[in-house]
mmCIF file of C-alpha atoms in Angstrom:
data_model
loop_
_atom_site.group_PDB
_atom_site.id
_atom_site.type_symbol
_atom_site.label_atom_id
_atom_site.label_comp_id
_atom_site.label_asym_id
_atom_site.label_seq_id
_atom_site.Cartn_x
_atom_site.Cartn_y
_atom_site.Cartn_z
ATOM 1 C CA UNK R 1 -19.983 3.212 -8.477
ATOM 2 C CA UNK R 2 -21.371 2.797 -11.976
ATOM 3 C CA UNK R 3 -19.283 5.723 -13.212
ATOM 4 C CA UNK R 4 -15.815 4.262 -12.497
ATOM 5 C CA UNK R 5 -14.517 2.675 -15.733
ATOM 6 C CA UNK R 6 -14.302 -1.139 -15.670
ATOM 7 C CA UNK R 7 -10.495 -1.213 -16.184
ATOM 8 C CA UNK R 8 -9.872 1.148 -13.293
ATOM 9 C CA UNK R 9 -12.250 -0.641 -10.916
ATOM 10 C CA UNK R 10 -10.550 -3.909 -11.821
ATOM 11 C CA UNK R 11 -7.129 -2.437 -11.011
ATOM 12 C CA UNK R 12 -8.392 -1.045 -7.686
ATOM 13 C CA UNK R 13 -9.771 -4.459 -6.704
ATOM 14 C CA UNK R 14 -6.430 -6.123 -7.415
ATOM 15 C CA UNK R 15 -4.409 -3.482 -5.585
ATOM 16 C CA UNK R 16 -6.709 -3.876 -2.557
ATOM 17 C CA UNK R 17 -5.532 -7.501 -2.268
ATOM 18 C CA UNK R 18 -1.976 -6.413 -1.449
ATOM 19 C CA UNK R 19 -0.970 -6.637 2.214
ATOM 20 C CA UNK R 20 -1.123 -3.204 3.839
ATOM 21 C CA UNK R 21 -3.629 -1.806 1.320
ATOM 22 C CA UNK R 22 -7.399 -1.711 1.788
ATOM 23 C CA UNK R 23 -10.099 -0.484 -0.613
ATOM 24 C CA UNK R 24 -9.557 3.184 0.316
ATOM 25 C CA UNK R 25 -5.769 3.214 0.032
ATOM 26 C CA UNK R 26 -6.005 1.139 -3.171
ATOM 27 C CA UNK R 27 -8.232 3.854 -4.686
ATOM 28 C CA UNK R 28 -5.760 6.541 -3.618
ATOM 29 C CA UNK R 29 -2.829 4.581 -5.035
ATOM 30 C CA UNK R 30 -4.594 3.971 -8.359
ATOM 31 C CA UNK R 31 -5.547 7.650 -8.749
ATOM 32 C CA UNK R 32 -1.935 8.574 -7.997
ATOM 33 C CA UNK R 33 -0.786 6.086 -10.644
ATOM 34 C CA UNK R 34 -3.233 7.441 -13.221
ATOM 35 C CA UNK R 35 -2.076 10.992 -12.554
ATOM 36 C CA UNK R 36 1.498 9.796 -13.223
ATOM 37 C CA UNK R 37 0.691 7.459 -16.112
ATOM 38 C CA UNK R 38 3.880 7.941 -18.093
ATOM 39 C CA UNK R 39 6.267 8.316 -15.152
ATOM 40 C CA UNK R 40 5.009 5.596 -12.866
ATOM 41 C CA UNK R 41 2.100 3.450 -14.113
ATOM 42 C CA UNK R 42 3.658 2.051 -17.289
ATOM 43 C CA UNK R 43 7.158 1.551 -15.778
ATOM 44 C CA UNK R 44 5.574 -0.160 -12.742
ATOM 45 C CA UNK R 45 3.617 -2.531 -14.989
ATOM 46 C CA UNK R 46 6.803 -3.272 -16.936
ATOM 47 C CA UNK R 47 8.747 -3.879 -13.703
ATOM 48 C CA UNK R 48 6.039 -6.329 -12.569
ATOM 49 C CA UNK R 49 6.209 -8.229 -15.844
ATOM 50 C CA UNK R 50 10.004 -8.380 -15.518
ATOM 51 C CA UNK R 51 9.787 -9.814 -11.995
ATOM 52 C CA UNK R 52 7.026 -12.246 -12.962
ATOM 53 C CA UNK R 53 9.276 -13.549 -15.720
ATOM 54 C CA UNK R 54 12.531 -13.728 -13.755
ATOM 55 C CA UNK R 55 11.778 -14.372 -10.061
ATOM 56 C CA UNK R 56 12.031 -17.942 -8.783
ATOM 57 C CA UNK R 57 12.688 -19.777 -5.557
ATOM 58 C CA UNK R 58 16.148 -21.219 -4.918
ATOM 59 C CA UNK R 59 15.795 -25.020 -4.906
ATOM 60 C CA UNK R 60 18.340 -25.262 -2.082
ATOM 61 C CA UNK R 61 17.343 -22.598 0.449
ATOM 62 C CA UNK R 62 14.003 -21.129 -0.719
ATOM 63 C CA UNK R 63 15.397 -17.596 -1.162
ATOM 64 C CA UNK R 64 13.994 -15.623 -4.094
ATOM 65 C CA UNK R 65 16.385 -14.977 -6.937
ATOM 66 C CA UNK R 66 16.620 -15.210 -10.687
ATOM 67 C CA UNK R 67 18.507 -18.493 -10.961
ATOM 68 C CA UNK R 68 17.754 -22.109 -10.013
ATOM 69 C CA UNK R 69 20.215 -21.857 -7.099
ATOM 70 C CA UNK R 70 20.365 -18.365 -5.557
ATOM 71 C CA UNK R 71 23.388 -16.045 -5.395
ATOM 72 C CA UNK R 72 23.919 -16.631 -1.679
ATOM 73 C CA UNK R 73 23.973 -20.426 -2.079
ATOM 74 C CA UNK R 74 26.460 -20.231 -4.976
ATOM 75 C CA UNK R 75 28.666 -17.445 -3.538
ATOM 76 C CA UNK R 76 32.154 -18.638 -2.682
ATOM 77 C CA UNK R 77 32.545 -15.772 -0.210
ATOM 78 C CA UNK R 78 29.904 -17.174 2.158
ATOM 79 C CA UNK R 79 30.790 -19.722 4.811
ATOM 80 C CA UNK R 80 29.314 -23.149 4.062
ATOM 81 C CA UNK R 81 29.313 -24.547 7.584
ATOM 82 C CA UNK R 82 26.672 -22.162 9.018
ATOM 83 C CA UNK R 83 22.998 -22.064 8.109
ATOM 84 C CA UNK R 84 20.686 -19.329 9.387
ATOM 85 C CA UNK R 85 17.055 -20.510 9.451
ATOM 86 C CA UNK R 86 14.412 -17.827 8.820
ATOM 87 C CA UNK R 87 10.637 -17.893 8.356
ATOM 88 C CA UNK R 88 10.441 -16.070 5.061
ATOM 89 C CA UNK R 89 12.406 -14.048 2.517
ATOM 90 C CA UNK R 90 11.572 -10.735 4.231
ATOM 91 C CA UNK R 91 13.428 -12.019 7.316
ATOM 92 C CA UNK R 92 16.377 -13.074 5.150
ATOM 93 C CA UNK R 93 16.521 -9.545 3.724
ATOM 94 C CA UNK R 94 16.362 -8.095 7.261
ATOM 95 C CA UNK R 95 19.337 -10.292 8.298
ATOM 96 C CA UNK R 96 21.239 -9.218 5.170
ATOM 97 C CA UNK R 97 20.642 -5.530 5.936
ATOM 98 C CA UNK R 98 22.400 -5.979 9.270
ATOM 99 C CA UNK R 99 25.394 -7.200 7.230
ATOM 100 C CA UNK R 100 26.751 -9.355 10.080
ATOM 101 C CA UNK R 101 25.968 -12.897 9.012
ATOM 102 C CA UNK R 102 28.307 -14.342 6.419
ATOM 103 C CA UNK R 103 26.968 -17.903 6.151
ATOM 104 C CA UNK R 104 24.070 -19.288 4.145
ATOM 105 C CA UNK R 105 20.322 -19.297 4.729
ATOM 106 C CA UNK R 106 17.381 -21.632 4.840
ATOM 107 C CA UNK R 107 13.920 -20.126 4.294
ATOM 108 C CA UNK R 108 11.186 -22.250 5.905
ATOM 109 C CA UNK R 109 8.289 -20.558 4.134
ATOM 110 C CA UNK R 110 6.258 -20.179 7.330
ATOM 111 C CA UNK R 111 5.970 -21.645 10.817
ATOM 112 C CA UNK R 112 4.447 -24.784 12.221
ATOM 113 C CA UNK R 113 0.875 -24.059 13.225
ATOM 114 C CA UNK R 114 -1.672 -26.472 14.671
ATOM 115 C CA UNK R 115 -4.474 -23.963 14.022
ATOM 116 C CA UNK R 116 -3.686 -23.554 10.319
ATOM 117 C CA UNK R 117 -2.727 -27.249 9.970
ATOM 118 C CA UNK R 118 0.851 -26.469 8.894
ATOM 119 C CA UNK R 119 3.104 -29.476 9.583
ATOM 120 C CA UNK R 120 6.865 -30.001 9.047
ATOM 121 C CA UNK R 121 6.315 -31.419 5.544
ATOM 122 C CA UNK R 122 4.523 -28.171 4.508
ATOM 123 C CA UNK R 123 7.661 -26.184 5.374
ATOM 124 C CA UNK R 124 11.210 -26.725 4.103
ATOM 125 C CA UNK R 125 12.194 -28.710 7.235
ATOM 126 C CA UNK R 126 12.975 -32.073 5.527
ATOM 127 C CA UNK R 127 15.199 -30.183 3.056
ATOM 128 C CA UNK R 128 16.990 -28.524 6.012
ATOM 129 C CA UNK R 129 17.675 -31.896 7.624
ATOM 130 C CA UNK R 130 19.030 -33.138 4.283
ATOM 131 C CA UNK R 131 21.328 -30.100 3.939
ATOM 132 C CA UNK R 132 22.902 -30.701 7.368
ATOM 133 C CA UNK R 133 24.484 -33.887 5.992
ATOM 134 C CA UNK R 134 25.060 -32.765 2.396
ATOM 135 C CA UNK R 135 26.827 -29.505 3.236
ATOM 136 C CA UNK R 136 28.817 -30.583 6.299
ATOM 137 C CA UNK R 137 27.071 -28.016 8.498
ATOM 138 C CA UNK R 138 28.475 -27.374 11.974
ATOM 139 C CA UNK R 139 26.001 -24.749 13.225
ATOM 140 C CA UNK R 140 22.345 -23.933 12.589
ATOM 141 C CA UNK R 141 21.262 -20.488 13.808
ATOM 142 C CA UNK R 142 17.514 -20.225 14.383
ATOM 143 C CA UNK R 143 16.474 -16.636 13.544
ATOM 144 C CA UNK R 144 12.744 -17.181 13.958
ATOM 145 C CA UNK R 145 10.274 -14.583 15.161
ATOM 146 C CA UNK R 146 9.731 -14.418 18.932
ATOM 147 C CA UNK R 147 6.077 -15.413 18.533
ATOM 148 C CA UNK R 148 4.430 -18.578 19.859
ATOM 149 C CA UNK R 149 4.448 -20.240 16.398
ATOM 150 C CA UNK R 150 8.016 -19.111 15.743
ATOM 151 C CA UNK R 151 9.267 -20.548 19.031
ATOM 152 C CA UNK R 152 7.310 -23.801 18.578
ATOM 153 C CA UNK R 153 8.988 -24.207 15.194
ATOM 154 C CA UNK R 154 12.393 -23.432 16.724
ATOM 155 C CA UNK R 155 11.922 -26.152 19.360
ATOM 156 C CA UNK R 156 10.803 -28.681 16.750
ATOM 157 C CA UNK R 157 13.855 -28.014 14.553
ATOM 158 C CA UNK R 158 16.217 -28.115 17.546
ATOM 159 C CA UNK R 159 14.869 -31.592 18.427
ATOM 160 C CA UNK R 160 15.118 -32.825 14.836
ATOM 161 C CA UNK R 161 18.749 -31.737 14.576
ATOM 162 C CA UNK R 162 19.819 -32.866 18.060
ATOM 163 C CA UNK R 163 23.238 -34.515 17.976
ATOM 164 C CA UNK R 164 23.780 -33.749 14.288
ATOM 165 C CA UNK R 165 25.085 -30.181 14.624
ATOM 166 C CA UNK R 166 25.133 -27.267 17.021
ATOM 167 C CA UNK R 167 21.802 -25.397 17.139
ATOM 168 C CA UNK R 168 21.721 -21.806 18.403
ATOM 169 C CA UNK R 169 19.149 -19.042 18.383
ATOM 170 C CA UNK R 170 19.254 -15.218 18.364
ATOM 171 C CA UNK R 171 19.748 -13.641 21.789
ATOM 172 C CA UNK R 172 16.699 -12.105 23.449
ATOM 173 C CA UNK R 173 17.002 -8.868 25.414
ATOM 174 C CA UNK R 174 16.672 -5.099 25.357
ATOM 175 C CA UNK R 175 16.745 -3.743 21.762
ATOM 176 C CA UNK R 176 19.393 -1.100 20.965
ATOM 177 C CA UNK R 177 17.906 2.313 21.762
ATOM 178 C CA UNK R 178 15.099 0.652 23.729
ATOM 179 C CA UNK R 179 13.706 2.204 26.897
ATOM 180 C CA UNK R 180 12.905 -0.141 29.778
ATOM 181 C CA UNK R 181 9.694 1.743 30.541
ATOM 182 C CA UNK R 182 8.288 0.801 27.102
ATOM 183 C CA UNK R 183 9.371 -2.863 27.141
ATOM 184 C CA UNK R 184 7.057 -5.746 27.975
ATOM 185 C CA UNK R 185 7.587 -7.962 31.038
ATOM 186 C CA UNK R 186 8.712 -10.942 28.987
ATOM 187 C CA UNK R 187 11.547 -9.040 27.318
ATOM 188 C CA UNK R 188 12.786 -7.621 30.635
ATOM 189 C CA UNK R 189 12.647 -11.086 32.232
ATOM 190 C CA UNK R 190 14.620 -12.575 29.326
ATOM 191 C CA UNK R 191 17.172 -9.758 29.427
ATOM 192 C CA UNK R 192 17.618 -10.158 33.185
ATOM 193 C CA UNK R 193 18.078 -13.933 32.989
ATOM 194 C CA UNK R 194 20.680 -13.562 30.220
ATOM 195 C CA UNK R 195 22.524 -10.731 32.005
ATOM 196 C CA UNK R 196 26.232 -10.358 31.306
ATOM 197 C CA UNK R 197 29.182 -9.273 33.411
ATOM 198 C CA UNK R 198 30.242 -5.743 32.345
ATOM 199 C CA UNK N 1 21.260 -5.515 0.091
ATOM 200 C CA UNK N 2 23.534 -6.910 -2.585
ATOM 201 C CA UNK N 3 21.644 -10.194 -2.631
ATOM 202 C CA UNK N 4 18.230 -8.856 -3.735
ATOM 203 C CA UNK N 5 17.975 -9.268 -7.534
ATOM 204 C CA UNK N 6 18.035 -5.972 -9.490
ATOM 205 C CA UNK N 7 14.538 -6.484 -10.981
ATOM 206 C CA UNK N 8 12.976 -7.071 -7.581
ATOM 207 C CA UNK N 9 14.740 -4.134 -5.923
ATOM 208 C CA UNK N 10 13.622 -1.946 -8.805
ATOM 209 C CA UNK N 11 9.989 -3.050 -8.305
ATOM 210 C CA UNK N 12 10.209 -2.438 -4.550
ATOM 211 C CA UNK N 13 11.533 1.094 -5.116
ATOM 212 C CA UNK N 14 8.633 1.883 -7.460
ATOM 213 C CA UNK N 15 6.015 0.407 -5.151
ATOM 214 C CA UNK N 16 7.435 2.471 -2.270
ATOM 215 C CA UNK N 17 6.494 5.635 -4.211
ATOM 216 C CA UNK N 18 2.779 4.847 -3.937
ATOM 217 C CA UNK N 19 0.843 6.844 -1.340
ATOM 218 C CA UNK N 20 0.310 4.751 1.784
ATOM 219 C CA UNK N 21 3.277 2.449 1.139
ATOM 220 C CA UNK N 22 6.752 2.908 2.579
ATOM 221 C CA UNK N 23 9.900 0.832 1.984
ATOM 222 C CA UNK N 24 8.853 -1.852 4.475
ATOM 223 C CA UNK N 25 5.290 -2.308 3.230
ATOM 224 C CA UNK N 26 6.528 -2.173 -0.380
ATOM 225 C CA UNK N 27 8.869 -5.088 0.379
ATOM 226 C CA UNK N 28 6.009 -7.042 1.969
ATOM 227 C CA UNK N 29 3.731 -6.320 -0.986
ATOM 228 C CA UNK N 30 6.352 -7.360 -3.536
ATOM 229 C CA UNK N 31 7.098 -10.631 -1.698
ATOM 230 C CA UNK N 32 3.365 -11.309 -1.586
ATOM 231 C CA UNK N 33 3.147 -10.638 -5.327
ATOM 232 C CA UNK N 34 6.094 -12.931 -6.066
ATOM 233 C CA UNK N 35 4.537 -15.710 -4.013
ATOM 234 C CA UNK N 36 1.375 -15.297 -6.130
ATOM 235 C CA UNK N 37 3.114 -14.717 -9.465
ATOM 236 C CA UNK N 38 0.548 -16.395 -11.683
ATOM 237 C CA UNK N 39 -2.558 -15.394 -9.748
ATOM 238 C CA UNK N 40 -1.758 -11.805 -8.944
ATOM 239 C CA UNK N 41 1.523 -10.383 -10.282
ATOM 240 C CA UNK N 42 0.988 -10.933 -14.011
ATOM 241 C CA UNK N 43 -2.737 -10.007 -13.971
ATOM 242 C CA UNK N 44 -1.901 -6.866 -11.954
ATOM 243 C CA UNK N 45 0.760 -5.834 -14.478
ATOM 244 C CA UNK N 46 -1.725 -6.446 -17.300
ATOM 245 C CA UNK N 47 -4.403 -4.416 -15.504
ATOM 246 C CA UNK N 48 -1.932 -1.531 -15.109
ATOM 247 C CA UNK N 49 -1.072 -1.609 -18.804
ATOM 248 C CA UNK N 50 -4.795 -1.595 -19.640
ATOM 249 C CA UNK N 51 -5.423 1.448 -17.439
ATOM 250 C CA UNK N 52 -2.315 3.239 -18.735
ATOM 251 C CA UNK N 53 -3.641 2.774 -22.256
ATOM 252 C CA UNK N 54 -7.273 3.689 -21.632
ATOM 253 C CA UNK N 55 -7.496 6.207 -18.767
ATOM 254 C CA UNK N 56 -7.806 9.889 -19.605
ATOM 255 C CA UNK N 57 -9.174 13.082 -18.108
ATOM 256 C CA UNK N 58 -12.538 14.374 -19.255
ATOM 257 C CA UNK N 59 -11.915 17.654 -21.109
ATOM 258 C CA UNK N 60 -15.103 19.117 -19.639
ATOM 259 C CA UNK N 61 -15.040 18.226 -15.943
ATOM 260 C CA UNK N 62 -11.627 16.612 -15.232
ATOM 261 C CA UNK N 63 -13.117 13.262 -14.145
ATOM 262 C CA UNK N 64 -11.138 10.189 -15.118
ATOM 263 C CA UNK N 65 -12.715 7.985 -17.778
ATOM 264 C CA UNK N 66 -11.901 6.242 -20.998
ATOM 265 C CA UNK N 67 -13.384 8.776 -23.418
ATOM 266 C CA UNK N 68 -12.636 12.400 -24.301
ATOM 267 C CA UNK N 69 -15.798 13.486 -22.480
ATOM 268 C CA UNK N 70 -16.629 11.288 -19.458
ATOM 269 C CA UNK N 71 -19.751 9.162 -18.939
ATOM 270 C CA UNK N 72 -21.223 11.535 -16.379
ATOM 271 C CA UNK N 73 -20.885 14.560 -18.675
ATOM 272 C CA UNK N 74 -22.497 12.714 -21.599
ATOM 273 C CA UNK N 75 -25.213 10.915 -19.595
ATOM 274 C CA UNK N 76 -28.705 12.092 -20.454
ATOM 275 C CA UNK N 77 -29.961 10.901 -17.078
ATOM 276 C CA UNK N 78 -27.956 13.512 -15.162
ATOM 277 C CA UNK N 79 -29.339 17.008 -14.545
ATOM 278 C CA UNK N 80 -27.447 19.647 -16.522
ATOM 279 C CA UNK N 81 -28.303 22.651 -14.380
ATOM 280 C CA UNK N 82 -26.345 21.551 -11.276
ATOM 281 C CA UNK N 83 -22.580 21.264 -10.965
ATOM 282 C CA UNK N 84 -20.911 19.754 -7.893
ATOM 283 C CA UNK N 85 -17.356 21.091 -7.466
ATOM 284 C CA UNK N 86 -14.844 18.666 -5.869
ATOM 285 C CA UNK N 87 -11.093 18.808 -5.262
ATOM 286 C CA UNK N 88 -10.154 15.555 -6.951
ATOM 287 C CA UNK N 89 -11.509 12.375 -8.514
ATOM 288 C CA UNK N 90 -11.441 10.482 -5.187
ATOM 289 C CA UNK N 91 -13.955 13.018 -3.838
ATOM 290 C CA UNK N 92 -16.121 12.576 -6.956
ATOM 291 C CA UNK N 93 -16.143 8.817 -6.324
ATOM 292 C CA UNK N 94 -17.063 9.425 -2.662
ATOM 293 C CA UNK N 95 -20.018 11.594 -3.748
ATOM 294 C CA UNK N 96 -21.087 8.934 -6.269
ATOM 295 C CA UNK N 97 -20.982 6.204 -3.595
ATOM 296 C CA UNK N 98 -23.555 8.178 -1.596
ATOM 297 C CA UNK N 99 -25.769 7.944 -4.713
ATOM 298 C CA UNK N 100 -27.671 11.133 -3.856
ATOM 299 C CA UNK N 101 -26.376 13.685 -6.325
ATOM 300 C CA UNK N 102 -27.806 13.423 -9.826
ATOM 301 C CA UNK N 103 -26.179 16.414 -11.504
ATOM 302 C CA UNK N 104 -22.740 16.794 -13.057
ATOM 303 C CA UNK N 105 -19.309 17.388 -11.570
ATOM 304 C CA UNK N 106 -16.326 19.651 -11.885
ATOM 305 C CA UNK N 107 -12.985 18.356 -10.610
ATOM 306 C CA UNK N 108 -10.637 21.218 -9.649
ATOM 307 C CA UNK N 109 -7.508 19.068 -9.439
ATOM 308 C CA UNK N 110 -6.434 20.554 -6.098
ATOM 309 C CA UNK N 111 -7.007 23.620 -3.932
ATOM 310 C CA UNK N 112 -5.682 27.155 -3.982
ATOM 311 C CA UNK N 113 -2.576 27.326 -1.838
ATOM 312 C CA UNK N 114 -0.335 30.323 -1.205
ATOM 313 C CA UNK N 115 2.339 28.071 0.320
ATOM 314 C CA UNK N 116 2.537 25.759 -2.710
ATOM 315 C CA UNK N 117 1.983 28.650 -5.150
ATOM 316 C CA UNK N 118 -1.218 27.161 -6.588
ATOM 317 C CA UNK N 119 -3.313 29.904 -8.203
ATOM 318 C CA UNK N 120 -6.744 29.784 -9.919
ATOM 319 C CA UNK N 121 -5.162 29.232 -13.345
ATOM 320 C CA UNK N 122 -3.419 26.069 -12.029
ATOM 321 C CA UNK N 123 -6.813 24.564 -11.159
ATOM 322 C CA UNK N 124 -9.826 24.104 -13.427
ATOM 323 C CA UNK N 125 -11.471 27.322 -12.157
ATOM 324 C CA UNK N 126 -11.497 29.266 -15.497
ATOM 325 C CA UNK N 127 -13.113 26.211 -17.126
ATOM 326 C CA UNK N 128 -15.745 26.164 -14.343
ATOM 327 C CA UNK N 129 -16.591 29.840 -14.973
ATOM 328 C CA UNK N 130 -16.869 29.078 -18.680
ATOM 329 C CA UNK N 131 -19.216 26.119 -18.030
ATOM 330 C CA UNK N 132 -21.611 28.290 -15.991
ATOM 331 C CA UNK N 133 -22.507 30.182 -19.173
ATOM 332 C CA UNK N 134 -22.196 27.331 -21.673
ATOM 333 C CA UNK N 135 -24.357 24.831 -19.790
ATOM 334 C CA UNK N 136 -27.018 27.171 -18.396
ATOM 335 C CA UNK N 137 -26.141 26.243 -14.806
ATOM 336 C CA UNK N 138 -28.477 27.380 -12.036
ATOM 337 C CA UNK N 139 -26.642 25.975 -8.991
ATOM 338 C CA UNK N 140 -23.021 25.225 -8.100
ATOM 339 C CA UNK N 141 -22.581 22.988 -5.041
ATOM 340 C CA UNK N 142 -19.158 23.348 -3.428
ATOM 341 C CA UNK N 143 -18.202 19.928 -1.996
ATOM 342 C CA UNK N 144 -14.691 20.906 -0.919
ATOM 343 C CA UNK N 145 -12.843 19.508 2.069
ATOM 344 C CA UNK N 146 -13.362 21.344 5.365
ATOM 345 C CA UNK N 147 -9.666 22.276 5.514
ATOM 346 C CA UNK N 148 -8.180 25.779 5.411
ATOM 347 C CA UNK N 149 -7.159 25.418 1.750
ATOM 348 C CA UNK N 150 -10.492 23.837 0.829
ATOM 349 C CA UNK N 151 -12.474 26.650 2.434
ATOM 350 C CA UNK N 152 -10.222 29.358 0.916
ATOM 351 C CA UNK N 153 -10.882 27.830 -2.493
ATOM 352 C CA UNK N 154 -14.627 27.695 -1.784
ATOM 353 C CA UNK N 155 -14.683 31.412 -0.910
ATOM 354 C CA UNK N 156 -12.717 32.311 -4.028
ATOM 355 C CA UNK N 157 -15.081 30.365 -6.294
ATOM 356 C CA UNK N 158 -18.154 31.818 -4.561
ATOM 357 C CA UNK N 159 -16.850 35.336 -5.259
ATOM 358 C CA UNK N 160 -16.018 34.530 -8.886
ATOM 359 C CA UNK N 161 -19.508 33.206 -9.531
ATOM 360 C CA UNK N 162 -21.420 35.868 -7.567
ATOM 361 C CA UNK N 163 -24.546 36.988 -9.403
ATOM 362 C CA UNK N 164 -24.093 34.379 -12.148
ATOM 363 C CA UNK N 165 -25.723 31.393 -10.402
ATOM 364 C CA UNK N 166 -26.649 30.134 -6.970
ATOM 365 C CA UNK N 167 -23.634 28.864 -4.996
ATOM 366 C CA UNK N 168 -24.183 26.439 -2.111
ATOM 367 C CA UNK N 169 -21.910 24.255 -0.004
ATOM 368 C CA UNK N 170 -22.291 20.990 1.916
ATOM 369 C CA UNK N 171 -23.800 21.344 5.388
ATOM 370 C CA UNK N 172 -21.456 21.124 8.356
ATOM 371 C CA UNK N 173 -22.509 19.322 11.515
ATOM 372 C CA UNK N 174 -22.453 16.092 13.489
ATOM 373 C CA UNK N 175 -21.650 13.082 11.239
ATOM 374 C CA UNK N 176 -24.172 10.211 11.222
ATOM 375 C CA UNK N 177 -23.201 7.807 14.012
ATOM 376 C CA UNK N 178 -20.907 10.453 15.522
ATOM 377 C CA UNK N 179 -20.536 10.836 19.279
ATOM 378 C CA UNK N 180 -20.371 14.365 20.661
ATOM 379 C CA UNK N 181 -17.618 13.391 23.092
ATOM 380 C CA UNK N 182 -15.298 12.584 20.192
ATOM 381 C CA UNK N 183 -16.073 15.637 18.047
ATOM 382 C CA UNK N 184 -13.863 18.710 17.902
ATOM 383 C CA UNK N 185 -15.038 22.131 19.122
ATOM 384 C CA UNK N 186 -15.340 23.562 15.628
ATOM 385 C CA UNK N 187 -17.757 20.869 14.473
ATOM 386 C CA UNK N 188 -19.933 21.230 17.582
ATOM 387 C CA UNK N 189 -19.978 25.021 17.157
ATOM 388 C CA UNK N 190 -20.982 24.658 13.477
ATOM 389 C CA UNK N 191 -23.675 22.106 14.332
ATOM 390 C CA UNK N 192 -25.087 24.331 17.091
ATOM 391 C CA UNK N 193 -25.187 27.425 14.849
ATOM 392 C CA UNK N 194 -26.969 25.488 12.100
ATOM 393 C CA UNK N 195 -29.418 23.802 14.519
ATOM 394 C CA UNK N 196 -32.829 22.847 13.139
ATOM 395 C CA UNK N 197 -36.272 22.746 14.631
ATOM 396 C CA UNK N 198 -37.250 19.093 15.280
#
């Protein structure tokens, strides 16, 4: 495409690196942005510069915020004795949207993975172990994804923390609004095993 | 989500306005950008500013370039007697990727639509009629989408230009690599009607 200006082709290539966008959708997005130069393109570039300048990882929990220690870690309204362990910041945000958990978080930054050579020292696991003592933690809630890597990581952390505090994990079962006919065998088995008296 | 910093939430809201991205994928994209602040976020913001400053529509054909009249319209290598009419710049780029057409373009900026109240004066149709005389055009190739609105627009333009130059349109038929079993009835009917002697 010799006729696409250098600047625009450059922008398309960068946009195509975002998760969820390929070359075609990046082209569409860039054309949309160019059509709305004043309303969207310039403000979006400014918003990106603002985030690039302000965003940083909390040195305690790994959450993304604008200060050295994030708002959740410094909030006096949040319980200090409970830590919810999540894989990444997107999961922390998902937990926050539910609005139920009132303790603090610990963002691992990934999962253990033999294939990708990710060990405990590549994640924030040593820092978690340190926090258990420092913050007088009574319960660690493992809110890790129900994938093989997520569950491997959960088991590893549970062993590391054994005897130091209570370790729990999210319940597995039928999702709210879920239809049995569309659920996989594993979920139904888990829901049946964890059945409750009505 | 009280705990997501204002700047970041602002960026997510803007990203979610892009075609192909919703709230969830915008969040994922923004977290990815924050993780790669130096490598991706700042350069992407700079690239957007560069495009916002340089991109403009060609006053002749509506293509997006960096000059008042685009590179294709000023190129001496491109035939002046043929104009390929497309709906938008993405279609122009698609035609250019095929590398077959060596004439010039005319970007309508949309299609006629009774529902959305888009009339000929909202598109670049008057400018197209003007170009036919100005540029001594012998053939107009209608490369419009095979949708109802696209074909309505094609018929309208063909009537407007009747007797002033030859008007052709892209052939309809079986796409290269296409399997009959997966094609719709309309395409098979069109391909059968336009069958060629082998």
